[in-house]
Short mmCIF file of C-alpha atoms in Angstrom, two decimals:
data_model
loop_
_atom_site.label_atom_id
_atom_site.label_comp_id
_atom_site.label_asym_id
_atom_site.label_seq_id
_atom_site.Cartn_x
_atom_site.Cartn_y
_atom_site.Cartn_z
CA MET A 1332 -30.59 -7.93 -4.09
CA GLU A 1333 -27.17 -6.99 -6.35
CA LYS A 1334 -25.00 -4.61 -4.61
CA GLN A 1335 -25.77 -1.78 -7.64
CA THR A 1336 -29.19 -1.84 -6.47
CA PHE A 1337 -28.88 -0.28 -3.24
CA ASP A 1338 -31.33 2.49 -4.07
CA PHE A 1339 -32.70 3.47 -0.91
CA ALA A 1340 -36.47 3.87 -3.10
CA ARG A 1341 -35.92 0.33 -4.49
CA CYS A 1342 -34.45 -1.22 -0.97
CA LEU A 1343 -37.73 0.09 0.61
CA ALA A 1344 -40.28 -1.30 -1.94
CA PHE A 1345 -38.13 -4.75 -1.80
CA LEU A 1346 -38.38 -4.77 1.96
CA GLU A 1347 -42.19 -4.08 2.45
CA ARG A 1348 -42.66 -6.74 -0.52
CA LYS A 1349 -40.59 -9.16 1.14
CA GLY A 1350 -42.62 -8.32 4.62
CA LYS A 1351 -45.83 -9.14 3.20
CA GLU A 1352 -44.58 -12.37 1.90
CA LEU A 1353 -42.92 -13.48 5.25
CA TYR A 1354 -45.52 -11.70 7.68
CA GLY A 1355 -48.54 -11.18 5.67
CA GLU A 1356 -50.54 -8.71 4.09
CA HIS A 1357 -50.94 -6.06 7.13
CA PHE A 1358 -46.97 -5.70 6.97
CA ARG A 1359 -45.76 -2.35 5.81
CA LEU A 1360 -43.21 0.06 6.70
CA HIS A 1361 -44.11 3.49 8.08
CA GLY A 1362 -42.39 7.00 6.95
CA GLU A 1363 -41.38 7.98 10.50
CA ASP A 1364 -38.91 5.06 10.56
CA TYR A 1365 -37.21 5.88 6.98
CA PRO A 1366 -34.38 7.60 8.75
CA LEU A 1367 -33.49 4.73 10.91
CA LEU A 1368 -34.13 2.39 7.67
CA GLU A 1369 -31.90 4.67 5.82
CA LYS A 1370 -28.95 3.57 8.39
CA LEU A 1371 -29.92 0.10 8.09
CA VAL A 1372 -29.69 -0.33 4.43
CA ALA A 1373 -26.50 1.78 4.44
CA TYR A 1374 -25.27 -0.89 6.67
CA VAL A 1375 -26.04 -3.71 4.58
CA SER A 1376 -25.12 -2.12 1.27
CA GLY A 1377 -21.50 -2.56 2.59
CA GLU A 1378 -20.67 0.58 1.01
CA ARG A 1379 -18.01 2.07 3.59
CA ASP A 1380 -18.52 5.51 2.55
CA ARG A 1381 -22.24 5.32 2.82
CA ALA A 1382 -22.53 3.58 6.18
CA GLU A 1383 -19.91 6.47 7.52
CA ARG A 1384 -22.18 9.44 6.24
CA GLN A 1385 -24.81 7.41 8.56
CA GLY A 1386 -21.85 7.45 11.56
CA LEU A 1387 -21.75 3.43 11.21
CA ASN A 1388 -18.46 1.28 11.31
CA LEU A 1389 -18.58 -1.95 8.98
CA ARG A 1390 -16.96 -3.97 10.95
CA LYS A 1391 -19.19 -4.01 14.34
CA GLY A 1392 -22.71 -5.45 14.41
CA ILE A 1393 -25.52 -3.71 14.89
CA LEU A 1394 -27.57 -2.92 18.29
CA LEU A 1395 -31.25 -2.14 17.31
CA SER A 1396 -32.88 -0.97 20.04
CA GLY A 1397 -36.22 0.27 20.61
CA PRO A 1398 -39.70 -0.09 22.32
CA ILE A 1399 -41.56 -3.37 22.41
CA GLY A 1400 -43.86 -4.23 19.25
CA CYS A 1401 -41.75 -1.45 16.95
CA GLY A 1402 -40.26 -3.85 14.46
CA LYS A 1403 -36.84 -4.38 15.58
CA THR A 1404 -37.20 -8.29 15.26
CA SER A 1405 -38.66 -8.16 11.55
CA LEU A 1406 -36.67 -5.68 10.33
CA MET A 1407 -33.46 -7.47 11.29
CA THR A 1408 -34.78 -10.47 10.07
CA LEU A 1409 -35.60 -9.07 6.45
CA LEU A 1410 -32.32 -7.21 6.18
CA ARG A 1411 -30.52 -10.57 5.82
CA LEU A 1412 -32.08 -10.92 2.21
CA PHE A 1413 -29.86 -8.05 1.27
CA LEU A 1414 -26.53 -10.13 2.07
CA SER A 1415 -24.60 -13.10 0.54
CA PRO A 1416 -25.25 -16.32 2.02
CA GLN A 1417 -21.65 -15.78 2.75
CA GLU A 1418 -22.55 -12.80 5.00
CA ARG A 1419 -25.94 -13.77 6.33
CA TYR A 1420 -26.31 -14.13 9.83
CA ARG A 1421 -28.25 -16.31 12.04
CA VAL A 1422 -31.05 -15.40 14.12
CA LYS A 1423 -31.47 -16.78 17.62
CA SER A 1424 -33.64 -15.60 20.23
CA CYS A 1425 -32.01 -14.94 23.60
CA ARG A 1426 -34.41 -16.74 25.45
CA GLU A 1427 -33.54 -19.83 23.16
CA VAL A 1428 -29.99 -19.87 24.49
CA SER A 1429 -30.84 -19.61 27.99
CA PHE A 1430 -33.15 -22.82 27.73
CA GLU A 1431 -30.94 -24.43 25.85
CA PHE A 1432 -28.41 -23.73 28.89
CA HIS A 1433 -30.83 -25.15 31.48
CA ARG A 1434 -30.73 -28.56 29.65
CA GLU A 1435 -27.30 -28.79 28.05
CA GLY A 1436 -24.61 -26.61 30.33
CA TYR A 1437 -21.95 -24.79 29.42
CA GLU A 1438 -20.92 -26.48 25.92
CA VAL A 1439 -23.96 -23.92 24.88
CA ILE A 1440 -21.83 -20.81 25.35
CA GLN A 1441 -19.08 -22.21 23.20
CA ARG A 1442 -21.71 -23.20 20.76
CA TYR A 1443 -22.78 -19.40 20.33
CA SER A 1444 -19.34 -17.68 20.71
CA GLN A 1445 -16.69 -20.46 19.04
CA PRO A 1446 -16.50 -22.06 15.65
CA PRO A 1447 -17.07 -25.94 15.68
CA PRO A 1448 -14.31 -28.11 17.51
CA GLY A 1449 -10.98 -28.31 14.92
CA SER A 1450 -12.58 -26.06 12.24
CA LEU A 1451 -10.69 -23.33 10.33
CA LEU A 1452 -13.48 -21.34 10.08
CA LYS A 1453 -14.12 -18.51 12.27
CA ALA A 1454 -17.40 -18.62 14.56
CA SER A 1455 -20.81 -17.71 12.54
CA ALA A 1456 -22.21 -14.55 12.24
CA TYR A 1457 -25.54 -14.22 14.58
CA LEU A 1458 -28.44 -12.05 15.49
CA PHE A 1459 -29.38 -12.44 19.26
CA ASP A 1460 -33.16 -11.39 19.42
CA ASP A 1461 -34.52 -9.63 22.65
CA LEU A 1462 -31.62 -9.29 24.96
CA GLY A 1463 -33.34 -8.76 28.37
CA THR A 1464 -36.14 -11.10 28.24
CA GLU A 1465 -33.55 -14.39 28.99
CA SER A 1466 -33.55 -15.56 32.32
CA SER A 1467 -30.37 -16.12 34.32
CA GLY A 1468 -29.31 -20.06 33.49
CA ARG A 1469 -28.94 -22.78 35.79
CA HIS A 1470 -27.75 -25.94 34.98
CA TYR A 1471 -27.25 -28.50 37.93
CA GLY A 1472 -27.69 -25.94 40.51
CA ASN A 1473 -25.21 -23.48 38.76
CA THR A 1474 -26.45 -20.32 37.82
CA CYS A 1475 -25.27 -18.26 34.60
CA ASN A 1476 -25.74 -14.86 32.97
CA VAL A 1477 -25.80 -16.88 29.65
CA MET A 1478 -26.25 -13.99 27.34
CA GLY A 1479 -23.59 -11.94 29.00
CA GLU A 1480 -21.13 -14.56 28.82
CA VAL A 1481 -22.07 -15.43 25.00
CA LEU A 1482 -21.45 -11.70 24.69
CA LEU A 1483 -17.92 -11.63 26.31
CA SER A 1484 -16.87 -14.62 24.49
CA ARG A 1485 -18.28 -13.26 20.77
CA TYR A 1486 -15.76 -9.74 21.59
CA ASP A 1487 -12.80 -12.31 21.91
CA GLN A 1488 -13.51 -13.27 18.37
CA PHE A 1489 -14.43 -10.00 17.20
CA VAL A 1490 -11.05 -8.75 18.44
CA LEU A 1491 -9.03 -11.83 16.92
CA ARG A 1492 -11.01 -12.38 14.06
CA GLY A 1493 -13.49 -9.97 12.97
CA VAL A 1494 -16.58 -12.20 13.78
CA LYS A 1495 -19.71 -10.08 13.72
CA THR A 1496 -22.50 -10.24 16.52
CA HIS A 1497 -26.12 -8.15 15.94
CA LEU A 1498 -28.71 -7.76 18.76
CA THR A 1499 -32.13 -6.32 19.15
CA THR A 1500 -33.20 -5.35 23.01
CA ASN A 1501 -35.72 -2.96 24.62
CA LEU A 1502 -33.25 -2.40 27.02
CA THR A 1503 -31.79 0.97 27.48
CA SER A 1504 -28.07 1.19 28.13
CA SER A 1505 -28.07 1.68 32.04
CA GLU A 1506 -30.63 -1.71 32.01
CA ILE A 1507 -28.11 -3.33 30.04
CA GLU A 1508 -25.59 -2.15 32.44
CA LYS A 1509 -27.45 -3.40 35.22
CA ALA A 1510 -28.09 -6.87 33.79
CA TYR A 1511 -24.90 -7.57 32.45
CA GLY A 1512 -22.30 -5.38 34.19
CA SER A 1513 -20.23 -2.32 33.26
CA ARG A 1514 -17.45 -5.27 31.70
CA VAL A 1515 -20.10 -6.50 28.98
CA ARG A 1516 -21.63 -3.03 28.49
CA SER A 1517 -18.00 -1.59 27.62
CA ARG A 1518 -17.49 -4.42 25.14
CA MET A 1519 -20.65 -3.66 23.61
CA ARG A 1520 -19.70 -0.12 22.67
CA GLU A 1521 -16.81 -1.73 20.62
CA MET A 1522 -18.89 -4.53 19.27
CA PHE A 1523 -21.94 -2.62 17.76
CA ASN A 1524 -23.25 0.07 16.01
CA LEU A 1525 -26.26 1.62 18.25
CA ILE A 1526 -29.25 2.26 16.28
CA CYS A 1527 -32.41 3.27 18.30
CA PHE A 1528 -36.37 3.37 17.53
CA ASP A 1529 -37.29 6.80 18.77
CA LYS A 1530 -38.75 5.95 22.33
CA GLY A 1531 -42.37 7.23 21.40
CA THR A 1532 -42.64 4.68 18.40
CA LYS A 1533 -45.74 2.88 18.50
CA ASP A 1534 -46.50 -0.57 18.81
CA LYS A 1535 -47.24 -1.85 15.37
CA ARG A 1536 -48.88 -4.84 16.37
CA LEU A 1537 -51.77 -3.28 17.58
#
């Protein structure tokens, strides 16, 4: 979608059409989510003034939080379609990252937080889906809080090179701090725009 077509109503129609293509005819957007959707559309528009009116910083990534089944993953996946190929983030579930660590070890942390060895490019933008559903990684008896380490390493790339990270999670702020520690939680405040579904949002998969 062209930058000049970021009219909210047209964006909603585009998201719903693409959602039906990807997820089936049952997919639809819900009116109670429009304020949240307006924030997300403002962010992907890349328009600084529009984003700032929604309290968003375009330099940061998105941390989309909400109850199970509220549509976090599907929305963040669909939002990629508004971005150019150069801006488009990759999508990886946190559970898959943990499984890869179990098989391959510490190089997995580098894979998701550093540019390829010898590359002049910066690290790729990523959406890590469902933070908090992964288990602690184990590799040859070594236990590691894999996503905590990935986020700390990506924070360094965010500071040095402006690398963006996006997350979805069911966890509250206090649960994130309990699972990953105060250091990770502090870095996350700098890295992310927090956008939250209402706690009472219904499970749209039912």
